[in-house]
Amino acid sequence: MLESTVKINHVRKTFKSDNESIKVLEDFNLAVKYGEFLTIIGPSGCGKSTLLKLIAGLDLDFEGEIMIADKSVHGPSKDRGFIFQEHRLFPWLNVEKNIAGNLSLKDPDIRSKVDHLISLVKLKGFEKAYPRQLSGGMSQRVAIARALLRNPKVLLLDEPFGALDAFTRNHLQEALLEIWEENRTTMILVTHDIDEAIFLSSKVVVMDAKPGRIKGIVPIDLPYPRTRISKAFQEYRTVILKYLDHQDNEIEDWSI
């Protein structure tokens, strides 16, 4: 078993326009362990979503190196699943066909995997439903199942619950944890929600902006399932808020 699934070494990313160059990421270094649930949080414009796209291989215009299971990223691959804020389902396909994608449900192995994933994301009975018949939360469950079908080494989640109401968001957070605990797929989540980061993650990376870099890393040493109103949970919330609010580059160690 590999010690790290994702290695990000000295990554720099610059957006160039006619009149100026904007540093989005500067000397970014991070290792994500096999089976880890890591969340990246930070202010708007700090490069969180850009970083996910680099890991996914959707943008190759950067300096440095990104490795997945000791292989350099040179483009998109089935070893990386990506969940966007919008579910991006095909409206002309039903649930099971959206999950299968270009793979045939007539293949017994594919059929079995799709059935298992439908059960895993708790959509039994909705196999033949179309996206227009699903709620936003149900649609995101389909998107997660579709991303898991090809057994990715890493699942990248770019604020997947950001557009959902609070009740649905909390419900899907719990569902995502169940999926992670069963599959132990390495997950990297981007969010603006501190409580979501603490509730889900084994580690939270706090980013600074302009240019984007790591301001602090907070391991979350709490057993699952977690209670948002517990004293320990609130202490972690305070730690992360201090990182986000602190303006100096040199910051003290606020690890609990």
GROMACS .gro file of C-alpha atoms in nm:
model
  256
    1MET     CA    1   0.000   0.000   0.000
    2LEU     CA    2   0.136   0.343  -0.097
    3GLU     CA    3   0.208   0.587   0.185
    4SER     CA    4   0.089   0.885  -0.022
    5THR     CA    5  -0.166   0.885  -0.301
    6VAL     CA    6  -0.109   1.249  -0.400
    7LYS     CA    7   0.217   1.442  -0.392
    8ILE     CA    8   0.229   1.809  -0.486
    9ASN     CA    9   0.583   1.941  -0.517
   10HIS     CA   10   0.672   2.312  -0.557
   11VAL     CA   11   0.367   2.388  -0.769
   12ARG     CA   12   0.329   2.741  -0.905
   13LYS     CA   13   0.038   2.861  -1.114
   14THR     CA   14   0.010   3.199  -1.285
   15PHE     CA   15  -0.283   3.340  -1.480
   16LYS     CA   16  -0.165   3.566  -1.760
   17SER     CA   17  -0.361   3.837  -1.934
   18ASP     CA   18  -0.259   4.106  -2.184
   19ASN     CA   19  -0.161   4.353  -1.916
   20GLU     CA   20  -0.060   4.151  -1.612
   21SER     CA   21   0.032   3.819  -1.456
   22ILE     CA   22  -0.145   3.702  -1.142
   23LYS     CA   23   0.019   3.443  -0.917
   24VAL     CA   24  -0.254   3.203  -0.810
   25LEU     CA   25  -0.041   2.936  -0.640
   26GLU     CA   26   0.312   2.989  -0.511
   27ASP     CA   27   0.550   2.707  -0.412
   28PHE     CA   28   0.266   2.479  -0.302
   29ASN     CA   29   0.373   2.152  -0.137
   30LEU     CA   30   0.141   1.886   0.000
   31ALA     CA   31   0.127   1.509   0.047
   32VAL     CA   32  -0.207   1.332   0.086
   33LYS     CA   33  -0.192   0.987   0.241
   34TYR     CA   34  -0.363   0.681   0.100
   35GLY     CA   35  -0.725   0.670   0.217
   36GLU     CA   36  -0.710   1.013   0.379
   37PHE     CA   37  -1.003   1.255   0.377
   38LEU     CA   38  -0.841   1.595   0.335
   39THR     CA   39  -1.024   1.927   0.311
   40ILE     CA   40  -0.887   2.252   0.173
   41ILE     CA   41  -1.039   2.573   0.305
   42GLY     CA   42  -0.954   2.936   0.248
   43PRO     CA   43  -1.079   3.273   0.123
   44SER     CA   44  -1.217   3.325  -0.227
   45GLY     CA   45  -0.938   3.363  -0.479
   46CYS     CA   46  -0.679   3.160  -0.287
   47GLY     CA   47  -0.658   2.897  -0.563
   48LYS     CA   48  -0.849   2.608  -0.403
   49SER     CA   49  -1.050   2.514  -0.711
   50THR     CA   50  -0.754   2.582  -0.938
   51LEU     CA   51  -0.548   2.334  -0.735
   52LEU     CA   52  -0.816   2.065  -0.777
   53LYS     CA   53  -0.815   2.118  -1.153
   54LEU     CA   54  -0.436   2.080  -1.160
   55ILE     CA   55  -0.459   1.754  -0.965
   56ALA     CA   56  -0.734   1.634  -1.199
   57GLY     CA   57  -0.516   1.710  -1.502
   58LEU     CA   58  -0.772   1.955  -1.640
   59ASP     CA   59  -0.509   2.232  -1.646
   60LEU     CA   60  -0.147   2.148  -1.726
   61ASP     CA   61  -0.013   2.505  -1.746
   62PHE     CA   62   0.180   2.510  -1.418
   63GLU     CA   63   0.530   2.476  -1.277
   64GLY     CA   64   0.632   2.200  -1.038
   65GLU     CA   65   0.509   1.842  -1.021
   66ILE     CA   66   0.192   1.663  -0.919
   67MET     CA   67   0.204   1.286  -0.874
   68ILE     CA   68  -0.076   1.032  -0.824
   69ALA     CA   69   0.047   0.697  -0.691
   70ASP     CA   70   0.403   0.792  -0.793
   71LYS     CA   71   0.305   0.878  -1.153
   72SER     CA   72   0.321   1.236  -1.279
   73VAL     CA   73  -0.004   1.401  -1.387
   74HIS     CA   74  -0.007   1.469  -1.761
   75GLY     CA   75  -0.382   1.496  -1.817
   76PRO     CA   76  -0.717   1.358  -1.701
   77SER     CA   77  -0.731   0.992  -1.601
   78LYS     CA   78  -0.978   0.741  -1.463
   79ASP     CA   79  -0.766   0.724  -1.147
   80ARG     CA   80  -0.910   1.066  -1.053
   81GLY     CA   81  -1.281   1.130  -1.011
   82PHE     CA   82  -1.412   1.487  -1.003
   83ILE     CA   83  -1.735   1.613  -0.842
   84PHE     CA   84  -1.838   1.968  -0.931
   85GLN     CA   85  -2.076   2.198  -0.742
   86GLU     CA   86  -2.327   2.139  -1.020
   87HIS     CA   87  -2.406   1.769  -1.069
   88ARG     CA   88  -2.362   1.781  -1.452
   89LEU     CA   89  -2.582   1.478  -1.519
   90PHE     CA   90  -2.696   1.396  -1.871
   91PRO     CA   91  -3.066   1.496  -1.875
   92TRP     CA   92  -3.154   1.235  -2.141
   93LEU     CA   93  -3.021   0.944  -1.931
   94ASN     CA   94  -3.180   0.788  -1.625
   95VAL     CA   95  -2.997   0.733  -1.296
   96GLU     CA   96  -2.838   0.396  -1.373
   97LYS     CA   97  -2.731   0.504  -1.722
   98ASN     CA   98  -2.585   0.830  -1.589
   99ILE     CA   99  -2.376   0.626  -1.346
  100ALA     CA  100  -2.265   0.376  -1.611
  101GLY     CA  101  -2.178   0.647  -1.863
  102ASN     CA  102  -2.025   0.492  -2.173
  103LEU     CA  103  -2.006   0.148  -2.011
  104SER     CA  104  -2.269  -0.112  -2.098
  105LEU     CA  105  -2.518  -0.219  -1.833
  106LYS     CA  106  -2.547  -0.547  -2.023
  107ASP     CA  107  -2.202  -0.637  -1.890
  108PRO     CA  108  -2.273  -0.837  -1.570
  109ASP     CA  109  -1.973  -0.683  -1.392
  110ILE     CA  110  -2.080  -0.326  -1.475
  111ARG     CA  111  -2.440  -0.408  -1.383
  112SER     CA  112  -2.327  -0.540  -1.046
  113LYS     CA  113  -2.109  -0.236  -0.975
  114VAL     CA  114  -2.382   0.010  -1.072
  115ASP     CA  115  -2.637  -0.172  -0.854
  116HIS     CA  116  -2.395  -0.168  -0.562
  117LEU     CA  117  -2.327   0.205  -0.602
  118ILE     CA  118  -2.698   0.285  -0.627
  119SER     CA  119  -2.743   0.105  -0.297
  120LEU     CA  120  -2.436   0.276  -0.149
  121VAL     CA  121  -2.566   0.627  -0.228
  122LYS     CA  122  -2.917   0.524  -0.113
  123LEU     CA  123  -3.100   0.564  -0.443
  124LYS     CA  124  -3.267   0.221  -0.459
  125GLY     CA  125  -3.599   0.260  -0.637
  126PHE     CA  126  -3.478   0.556  -0.845
  127GLU     CA  127  -3.276   0.358  -1.102
  128LYS     CA  128  -3.507   0.458  -1.388
  129ALA     CA  129  -3.562   0.818  -1.277
  130TYR     CA  130  -3.433   1.106  -1.489
  131PRO     CA  131  -3.243   1.410  -1.353
  132ARG     CA  132  -3.552   1.633  -1.386
  133GLN     CA  133  -3.728   1.401  -1.140
  134LEU     CA  134  -3.453   1.424  -0.877
  135SER     CA  135  -3.380   1.677  -0.606
  136GLY     CA  136  -3.045   1.855  -0.600
  137GLY     CA  137  -2.917   1.625  -0.326
  138MET     CA  138  -3.023   1.313  -0.514
  139SER     CA  139  -2.853   1.440  -0.829
  140GLN     CA  140  -2.528   1.488  -0.639
  141ARG     CA  141  -2.557   1.131  -0.511
  142VAL     CA  142  -2.574   1.015  -0.872
  143ALA     CA  143  -2.267   1.225  -0.957
  144ILE     CA  144  -2.073   1.071  -0.667
  145ALA     CA  145  -2.173   0.718  -0.771
  146ARG     CA  146  -2.068   0.791  -1.131
  147ALA     CA  147  -1.727   0.914  -1.014
  148LEU     CA  148  -1.676   0.603  -0.798
  149LEU     CA  149  -1.767   0.351  -1.070
  150ARG     CA  150  -1.415   0.335  -1.213
  151ASN     CA  151  -1.257   0.293  -0.867
  152PRO     CA  152  -1.052   0.615  -0.871
  153LYS     CA  153  -0.746   0.642  -0.653
  154VAL     CA  154  -0.854   0.997  -0.566
  155LEU     CA  155  -1.195   1.163  -0.554
  156LEU     CA  156  -1.180   1.541  -0.596
  157LEU     CA  157  -1.479   1.739  -0.469
  158ASP     CA  158  -1.514   2.108  -0.555
  159GLU     CA  159  -1.775   2.248  -0.313
  160PRO     CA  160  -2.020   1.971  -0.409
  161PHE     CA  161  -2.281   2.074  -0.151
  162GLY     CA  162  -2.246   2.450  -0.182
  163ALA     CA  163  -2.575   2.504  -0.370
  164LEU     CA  164  -2.785   2.285  -0.140
  165ASP     CA  165  -3.002   2.382   0.157
  166ALA     CA  166  -2.862   2.321   0.506
  167PHE     CA  167  -3.070   2.010   0.577
  168THR     CA  168  -2.977   1.840   0.248
  169ARG     CA  169  -2.616   1.948   0.288
  170ASN     CA  170  -2.588   1.787   0.632
  171HIS     CA  171  -2.756   1.471   0.506
  172LEU     CA  172  -2.515   1.442   0.213
  173GLN     CA  173  -2.215   1.505   0.436
  174GLU     CA  174  -2.320   1.202   0.640
  175ALA     CA  175  -2.374   1.000   0.321
  176LEU     CA  176  -2.030   1.097   0.189
  177LEU     CA  177  -1.870   0.984   0.514
  178GLU     CA  178  -2.043   0.646   0.487
  179ILE     CA  179  -1.911   0.608   0.132
  180TRP     CA  180  -1.559   0.705   0.241
  181GLU     CA  181  -1.563   0.467   0.538
  182GLU     CA  182  -1.672   0.178   0.313
  183ASN     CA  183  -1.441   0.248   0.017
  184ARG     CA  184  -1.150   0.434   0.181
  185THR     CA  185  -1.101   0.625  -0.142
  186THR     CA  186  -0.860   0.914  -0.093
  187MET     CA  187  -1.076   1.228  -0.094
  188ILE     CA  188  -0.978   1.593  -0.139
  189LEU     CA  189  -1.262   1.836  -0.072
  190VAL     CA  190  -1.269   2.211  -0.132
  191THR     CA  191  -1.517   2.407   0.079
  192HIS     CA  192  -1.583   2.746   0.239
  193ASP     CA  193  -1.768   2.579   0.527
  194ILE     CA  194  -1.554   2.535   0.840
  195ASP     CA  195  -1.804   2.303   1.008
  196GLU     CA  196  -1.818   2.084   0.696
  197ALA     CA  197  -1.438   2.062   0.694
  198ILE     CA  198  -1.420   1.953   1.058
  199PHE     CA  199  -1.716   1.715   1.033
  200LEU     CA  200  -1.569   1.526   0.737
  201SER     CA  201  -1.194   1.549   0.743
  202SER     CA  202  -0.900   1.372   0.893
  203LYS     CA  203  -0.695   1.682   0.808
  204VAL     CA  204  -0.779   2.043   0.714
  205VAL     CA  205  -0.545   2.252   0.501
  206VAL     CA  206  -0.597   2.627   0.550
  207MET     CA  207  -0.488   2.840   0.255
  208ASP     CA  208  -0.384   3.202   0.227
  209ALA     CA  209  -0.451   3.413  -0.083
  210LYS     CA  210  -0.256   3.629  -0.327
  211PRO     CA  211  -0.070   3.412  -0.395
  212GLY     CA  212  -0.230   3.088  -0.278
  213ARG     CA  213  -0.017   2.896  -0.031
  214ILE     CA  214  -0.062   2.682   0.277
  215LYS     CA  215  -0.112   2.887   0.592
  216GLY     CA  216  -0.159   2.595   0.827
  217ILE     CA  217  -0.251   2.227   0.848
  218VAL     CA  218  -0.486   2.111   1.123
  219PRO     CA  219  -0.517   1.735   1.188
  220ILE     CA  220  -0.868   1.658   1.317
  221ASP     CA  221  -0.825   1.404   1.593
  222LEU     CA  222  -1.193   1.329   1.658
  223PRO     CA  223  -1.365   0.991   1.630
  224TYR     CA  224  -1.644   0.936   1.377
  225PRO     CA  225  -1.934   1.005   1.384
  226ARG     CA  226  -1.873   1.363   1.500
  227THR     CA  227  -2.104   1.597   1.688
  228ARG     CA  228  -2.098   1.960   1.578
  229ILE     CA  229  -2.202   2.090   1.919
  230SER     CA  230  -1.928   1.911   2.114
  231LYS     CA  231  -1.664   2.116   2.294
  232ALA     CA  232  -1.379   1.955   2.098
  233PHE     CA  233  -1.551   2.031   1.767
  234GLN     CA  234  -1.587   2.397   1.863
  235GLU     CA  235  -1.222   2.412   1.970
  236TYR     CA  236  -1.116   2.297   1.623
  237ARG     CA  237  -1.347   2.559   1.476
  238THR     CA  238  -1.169   2.826   1.679
  239VAL     CA  239  -0.829   2.702   1.564
  240ILE     CA  240  -0.924   2.720   1.197
  241LEU     CA  241  -1.088   3.062   1.237
  242LYS     CA  242  -0.766   3.194   1.390
  243TYR     CA  243  -0.569   3.073   1.090
  244LEU     CA  244  -0.818   3.235   0.853
  245ASP     CA  245  -0.830   3.563   1.044
  246HIS     CA  246  -0.457   3.600   1.114
  247GLN     CA  247  -0.291   3.840   0.873
  248ASP     CA  248   0.078   3.770   0.935
  249ASN     CA  249   0.275   3.516   0.732
  250GLU     CA  250   0.448   3.388   1.044
  251ILE     CA  251   0.188   3.229   1.270
  252GLU     CA  252   0.212   3.036   1.591
  253ASP     CA  253   0.120   2.668   1.625
  254TRP     CA  254  -0.246   2.645   1.716
  255SER     CA  255  -0.272   2.269   1.694
  256ILE     CA  256  -0.495   2.127   1.966
   0.00000   0.00000   0.00000
